[in-house]
Short mmCIF file of C-alpha atoms and ligand atoms in Angstrom, two decimals:
data_model
loop_
_atom_site.label_atom_id
_atom_site.label_comp_id
_atom_site.label_asym_id
_atom_site.label_seq_id
_atom_site.Cartn_x
_atom_site.Cartn_y
_atom_site.Cartn_z
CA MET A 1 82.73 109.47 67.02
CA ASN A 2 84.97 110.32 69.97
CA THR A 3 88.48 109.02 69.32
CA LEU A 4 90.07 110.22 72.58
CA ARG A 5 92.08 107.60 74.41
CA ALA A 6 93.28 107.68 77.99
CA PRO A 7 95.60 105.37 79.96
CA VAL A 8 93.52 103.39 82.44
CA ASN A 9 95.29 101.54 85.24
CA LYS A 10 92.21 99.66 86.40
CA ILE A 11 88.46 99.77 86.71
CA ILE A 12 86.71 98.48 89.82
CA PRO A 13 83.10 97.80 88.79
CA PHE A 14 81.71 97.99 92.33
CA SER A 15 83.35 100.07 95.02
CA ASN A 16 81.82 101.35 98.25
CA VAL A 17 84.84 103.41 99.33
CA ASP A 18 85.01 105.89 96.46
CA GLY A 19 82.09 108.15 97.25
CA PRO A 20 78.43 107.62 98.13
CA GLY A 21 76.76 104.30 97.43
CA ASN A 22 78.01 101.62 95.14
CA ARG A 23 80.18 103.10 92.38
CA THR A 24 82.32 102.11 89.45
CA ALA A 25 85.79 103.49 90.16
CA ILE A 26 88.05 104.26 87.21
CA PHE A 27 91.76 104.75 87.93
CA PHE A 28 93.76 106.63 85.32
CA GLN A 29 97.51 106.31 84.94
CA GLY A 30 99.76 109.30 85.57
CA CYS A 31 100.14 111.84 88.37
CA PRO A 32 102.08 115.12 88.62
CA PHE A 33 102.76 114.55 92.33
CA ASN A 34 105.13 112.14 93.99
CA CYS A 35 103.66 111.85 97.49
CA LEU A 36 105.83 110.10 100.04
CA PHE A 37 102.87 108.13 101.37
CA CYS A 38 101.44 107.07 97.99
CA HIS A 39 99.88 103.62 98.28
CA ASN A 40 99.79 102.96 94.55
CA PRO A 41 103.02 104.51 93.22
CA GLU A 42 102.78 102.34 90.12
CA THR A 43 100.17 104.83 88.86
CA ILE A 44 102.53 107.82 88.88
CA HIS A 45 104.32 107.49 85.54
CA LEU A 46 103.61 106.09 82.12
CA CYS A 47 105.62 103.02 81.14
CA GLN A 48 108.86 103.85 79.29
CA SER A 49 109.16 100.36 77.80
CA CYS A 50 112.57 99.77 79.39
CA GLY A 51 111.84 96.03 79.47
CA VAL A 52 112.91 95.30 83.05
CA CYS A 53 109.54 93.81 83.95
CA VAL A 54 109.29 91.76 80.76
CA LYS A 55 112.17 89.56 81.90
CA SER A 56 110.72 89.19 85.40
CA CYS A 57 107.19 88.13 84.56
CA PRO A 58 106.75 84.48 85.64
CA ALA A 59 103.75 83.95 83.36
CA GLU A 60 105.22 85.34 80.14
CA ALA A 61 102.35 87.82 80.06
CA LEU A 62 104.63 90.67 78.98
CA SER A 63 106.36 91.06 75.64
CA PHE A 64 107.61 93.67 73.24
CA ASP A 65 105.30 94.77 70.48
CA HIS A 66 106.96 97.28 68.14
CA GLU A 67 109.29 98.45 70.93
CA ALA A 68 106.41 99.03 73.36
CA VAL A 69 105.66 96.64 76.20
CA ALA A 70 102.43 94.70 75.67
CA TRP A 71 100.46 93.05 78.46
CA ASP A 72 98.44 89.89 77.88
CA SER A 73 95.70 89.99 80.53
CA GLY A 74 94.72 86.42 79.67
CA LYS A 75 98.12 85.09 80.75
CA CYS A 76 98.61 87.43 83.71
CA VAL A 77 98.32 85.78 87.12
CA GLY A 78 98.21 89.08 89.03
CA CYS A 79 101.39 88.51 91.02
CA ASP A 80 102.46 92.18 90.68
CA THR A 81 106.12 91.21 90.18
CA CYS A 82 106.21 93.69 87.29
CA ILE A 83 105.16 96.52 89.58
CA ARG A 84 107.70 95.58 92.24
CA VAL A 85 110.62 95.51 89.78
CA CYS A 86 109.70 98.63 87.81
CA PRO A 87 112.32 101.32 88.51
CA ARG A 88 110.03 104.12 87.26
CA ASP A 89 106.87 103.88 89.39
CA ALA A 90 104.95 102.71 86.35
CA SER A 91 102.92 99.68 85.36
CA PRO A 92 102.90 97.64 82.16
CA LYS A 93 99.29 96.62 82.91
CA ILE A 94 97.50 99.68 81.61
CA ARG A 95 94.94 99.89 78.85
CA TRP A 96 94.61 102.83 76.46
CA MET A 97 90.84 103.06 76.37
CA THR A 98 88.33 105.14 74.43
CA VAL A 99 85.33 106.72 76.11
CA GLU A 100 83.20 103.99 74.54
CA ASP A 101 85.50 101.29 76.00
CA VAL A 102 85.00 102.70 79.51
CA LEU A 103 81.28 103.23 78.96
CA ARG A 104 80.88 99.60 78.01
CA GLU A 105 82.11 98.63 81.48
CA VAL A 106 79.97 101.28 83.17
CA ARG A 107 76.87 100.08 81.33
CA ARG A 108 77.47 96.53 82.54
CA ALA A 109 77.55 97.72 86.15
CA ALA A 110 74.80 100.35 85.68
CA PRO A 111 71.87 98.43 87.27
CA TYR A 112 73.81 98.13 90.52
CA ILE A 113 75.61 101.49 90.88
CA GLU A 114 74.71 105.01 91.91
CA GLY A 115 77.44 106.51 89.78
CA ILE A 116 81.10 106.58 88.83
CA THR A 117 84.19 108.03 90.45
CA THR A 118 87.30 108.86 88.45
CA SER A 119 90.57 108.59 90.31
CA GLY A 120 94.21 107.77 89.67
CA GLY A 121 96.97 108.66 89.45
CA GLU A 122 95.39 112.01 88.81
CA CYS A 123 92.31 111.78 86.65
CA THR A 124 92.17 115.49 85.81
CA LEU A 125 95.24 115.00 83.59
CA GLN A 126 92.60 113.48 81.29
CA ASN A 127 90.27 116.48 81.45
CA GLU A 128 88.85 116.26 77.92
CA PHE A 129 88.30 112.52 78.35
CA LEU A 130 86.46 113.09 81.64
CA ILE A 131 84.16 115.69 80.08
CA ALA A 132 83.26 113.29 77.28
CA LEU A 133 82.84 110.34 79.66
CA PHE A 134 80.73 112.20 82.23
CA THR A 135 78.50 113.60 79.50
CA GLU A 136 77.64 110.05 78.44
CA VAL A 137 77.36 108.67 81.99
CA LYS A 138 74.86 111.43 82.82
CA LYS A 139 72.66 110.11 80.03
CA LEU A 140 72.49 106.83 81.98
CA GLY A 141 71.13 108.77 84.97
CA LYS A 142 74.26 108.20 87.04
CA THR A 143 76.33 110.62 89.12
CA CYS A 144 79.98 111.49 88.42
CA LEU A 145 82.56 112.34 91.08
CA ILE A 146 86.18 113.42 90.63
CA ASP A 147 88.82 112.20 93.08
CA SER A 148 91.62 114.78 92.72
CA ASN A 149 94.92 115.82 94.23
CA GLY A 150 93.96 119.43 93.52
CA SER A 151 96.59 120.18 90.89
CA PHE A 152 94.04 121.05 88.19
CA ASN A 153 92.84 124.66 87.93
CA PHE A 154 89.07 124.12 88.10
CA GLU A 155 88.34 127.84 88.08
CA ALA A 156 90.26 128.42 84.83
CA ASP A 157 88.47 125.52 83.13
CA PRO A 158 85.24 124.61 84.94
CA ARG A 159 83.73 122.54 82.11
CA VAL A 160 84.25 119.22 83.87
CA LEU A 161 82.39 120.52 86.93
CA GLU A 162 79.36 121.24 84.77
CA VAL A 163 78.96 117.52 84.11
CA SER A 164 79.99 116.35 87.58
CA GLU A 165 78.41 116.31 91.03
CA GLY A 166 81.66 117.41 92.62
CA VAL A 167 85.20 116.79 93.73
CA MET A 168 86.77 114.72 96.47
CA LEU A 169 89.83 116.85 97.16
CA ASP A 170 93.05 115.87 98.89
CA VAL A 171 94.38 118.64 101.12
CA LYS A 172 97.54 117.08 102.41
CA ALA A 173 99.37 120.03 103.93
CA VAL A 174 98.96 123.76 104.42
CA ARG A 175 102.43 124.57 105.74
CA GLN A 176 104.82 125.02 102.79
CA GLU A 177 107.71 122.96 104.24
CA TRP A 178 105.34 120.12 105.16
CA SER A 179 103.85 120.22 101.68
CA ASP A 180 107.31 120.22 100.07
CA LYS A 181 108.23 117.15 102.07
CA LEU A 182 104.99 115.24 101.54
CA ILE A 183 103.99 115.87 97.95
CA SER A 184 107.00 117.49 96.21
CA HIS A 185 104.68 120.11 94.73
CA PRO A 186 103.53 123.65 95.51
CA ARG A 187 100.28 123.64 97.48
CA GLU A 188 98.83 126.96 96.25
CA MET A 189 96.55 125.46 93.59
CA ILE A 190 95.19 122.89 96.07
CA LEU A 191 94.27 125.60 98.56
CA HIS A 192 92.82 127.74 95.77
CA ASN A 193 90.68 124.80 94.67
CA LEU A 194 89.48 124.27 98.23
CA ASP A 195 88.04 127.82 98.27
CA TYR A 196 86.86 127.80 94.67
CA LEU A 197 85.07 124.45 94.83
CA LEU A 198 83.37 125.50 98.05
CA SER A 199 82.24 128.75 96.48
CA VAL A 200 80.56 126.98 93.56
CA GLY A 201 79.09 124.16 95.65
CA LYS A 202 81.19 121.45 94.02
CA LEU A 203 83.21 120.19 96.95
CA TYR A 204 81.87 116.79 97.97
CA GLU A 205 84.61 115.81 100.40
CA VAL A 206 88.07 116.83 101.62
CA ARG A 207 90.64 114.23 102.69
CA THR A 208 93.66 114.74 104.93
CA ILE A 209 96.07 112.07 106.07
CA ILE A 210 96.87 112.07 109.77
CA PHE A 211 100.47 111.07 110.48
CA PRO A 212 101.58 109.63 113.81
CA GLY A 213 103.33 112.06 116.11
CA CYS A 214 102.95 115.07 113.78
CA ASP A 215 100.86 117.16 116.16
CA ARG A 216 101.67 120.54 114.70
CA GLU A 217 101.41 119.59 111.01
CA ASN A 218 98.20 117.57 111.43
CA GLY A 219 96.66 120.27 113.60
CA GLU A 220 97.48 123.10 111.20
CA THR A 221 95.99 121.33 108.20
CA VAL A 222 92.86 120.17 110.02
CA ARG A 223 92.26 123.62 111.48
CA TYR A 224 92.72 125.34 108.09
CA VAL A 225 90.30 122.99 106.31
CA ALA A 226 87.70 122.79 109.08
CA GLU A 227 87.42 126.56 109.47
CA ARG A 228 86.68 126.86 105.77
CA ILE A 229 84.39 123.95 105.00
CA GLN A 230 82.27 124.06 108.17
CA ASP A 231 79.41 121.59 107.57
CA ARG A 232 79.26 122.14 103.82
CA CYS A 233 81.02 118.90 102.89
CA PHE A 234 82.45 115.72 104.38
CA TYR A 235 85.90 115.80 105.92
CA LYS A 236 87.61 112.42 105.87
CA LEU A 237 90.67 112.06 108.09
CA ILE A 238 92.66 109.08 106.90
CA ARG A 239 94.97 107.25 109.29
CA TYR A 240 98.42 106.85 107.79
CA ARG A 241 99.19 103.19 107.10
CA PRO A 242 102.64 102.21 105.86
CA TYR A 243 101.39 99.17 103.95
CA GLY A 244 102.06 99.68 100.21
CA VAL A 245 104.23 102.77 100.73
CA ARG A 246 107.59 102.58 98.95
CA GLU A 247 110.24 101.24 101.31
CA LYS A 248 112.57 104.24 100.94
CA TYR A 249 109.75 106.56 102.03
CA GLN A 250 108.55 104.32 104.85
CA LYS A 251 111.86 105.10 106.49
CA LEU A 252 111.16 108.83 106.27
CA LEU A 253 107.58 108.62 107.48
CA GLY A 254 108.06 105.93 110.08
CA GLU A 255 106.88 102.37 110.02
CA GLU A 256 103.95 102.73 112.40
CA GLU A 257 100.38 103.35 111.43
CA THR A 258 98.39 106.15 113.00
CA ASP A 259 96.59 105.11 116.13
CA ALA A 260 92.79 105.44 115.86
CA ALA A 261 92.47 107.38 119.12
CA TYR A 262 95.17 109.82 117.98
CA ALA A 263 93.35 110.47 114.69
CA GLU A 264 90.06 110.90 116.56
CA ARG A 265 91.59 113.84 118.43
CA PHE A 266 91.89 115.72 115.13
CA ALA A 267 88.37 114.75 114.05
CA ALA A 268 87.13 116.17 117.35
CA LEU A 269 89.10 119.35 116.69
CA ALA A 270 87.57 119.64 113.21
CA ARG A 271 84.05 119.15 114.57
CA ALA A 272 84.67 121.69 117.34
CA LEU A 273 85.67 124.20 114.67
CA GLY A 274 82.40 123.61 112.80
CA ALA A 275 83.28 120.80 110.37
CA LYS A 276 80.44 118.64 111.66
CA LYS A 277 80.91 115.97 109.00
CA ALA A 278 84.48 115.11 110.01
CA TYR A 279 85.26 111.44 110.55
CA VAL A 280 88.19 109.04 110.69
CA VAL A 281 88.86 106.05 108.47
S1 SF4 B 1 101.23 90.81 87.46
FE1 SF4 B 1 102.89 91.45 86.08
S2 SF4 B 1 104.57 90.03 86.52
FE2 SF4 B 1 102.72 89.10 87.38
S3 SF4 B 1 101.91 87.79 85.75
FE3 SF4 B 1 100.90 89.77 85.49
S4 SF4 B 1 102.15 90.87 84.04
FE4 SF4 B 1 103.41 89.17 84.80
S1 SF4 B 2 106.43 98.98 83.48
FE1 SF4 B 2 108.33 99.80 84.30
S2 SF4 B 2 109.79 98.08 84.19
FE2 SF4 B 2 108.07 97.56 82.85
S3 SF4 B 2 108.74 98.28 80.84
FE3 SF4 B 2 107.51 99.91 81.77
S4 SF4 B 2 108.98 101.28 82.74
FE4 SF4 B 2 110.06 99.33 82.34
#
């Protein structure tokens, strides 16, 4: 019996924005990046049981259990006060789940889904768990996609790709200074993964965020990606939206969302360079 456990932030049984068709989306807790524009920063760190949120919960759904914070989902009213007050970009509302726990939820949704997508946080931090989960999901005749920030070295350990249809890869920046500012992480592995996943036919989609007024940075990233992927995978250009971004970073990135027509200019550039499946969301 597989005894692996992984921290799961949430499971959305039916999602139509996490890959093709209707999919169960599984969001794991924990991410090695700290992107300025992160819309769910509460998935970045594991809870340190500091107790700040316990005192703030209006429904008494949080308590200490042997010095760790315990969450009572039955009492929780979903107000997200705990997430707002957490000083560590964590959440007390995670579940340490076994592969069988997750599979139980996938099986319930199975008649209505095409497959599953694992996301985060960064799901590849749970590589062994993913391999075990995908192996079982395949037996149900469902597809498995990996939504990744590109920090995992897929070439060094390709086992998860063998049980997956492919990766939806974030390529946020190609210029080093832009990458340092946006994701606080070296971008070499991401760019390596872009080439490697293409070479083995496991790149399902690339995503780049288009920021308002950043002509040079947006253009450089879009050009770099488009010239490589051509029409071999989808290229999703995501308009920056400040909603959900941490306040301190909203100030750095600006408080305006990216205009649709502005983003379309970069999609047109990508298509002109051969990335025929480029589109804006
Ligand atoms: S979302 Fe957090 S603060 Fe709100 S009721 Fe649930 S546990 Fe308590
Ligand atoms: S979720 Fe955040 S505030 Fe709550 S106990 Fe954990 S680290 Fe502290």
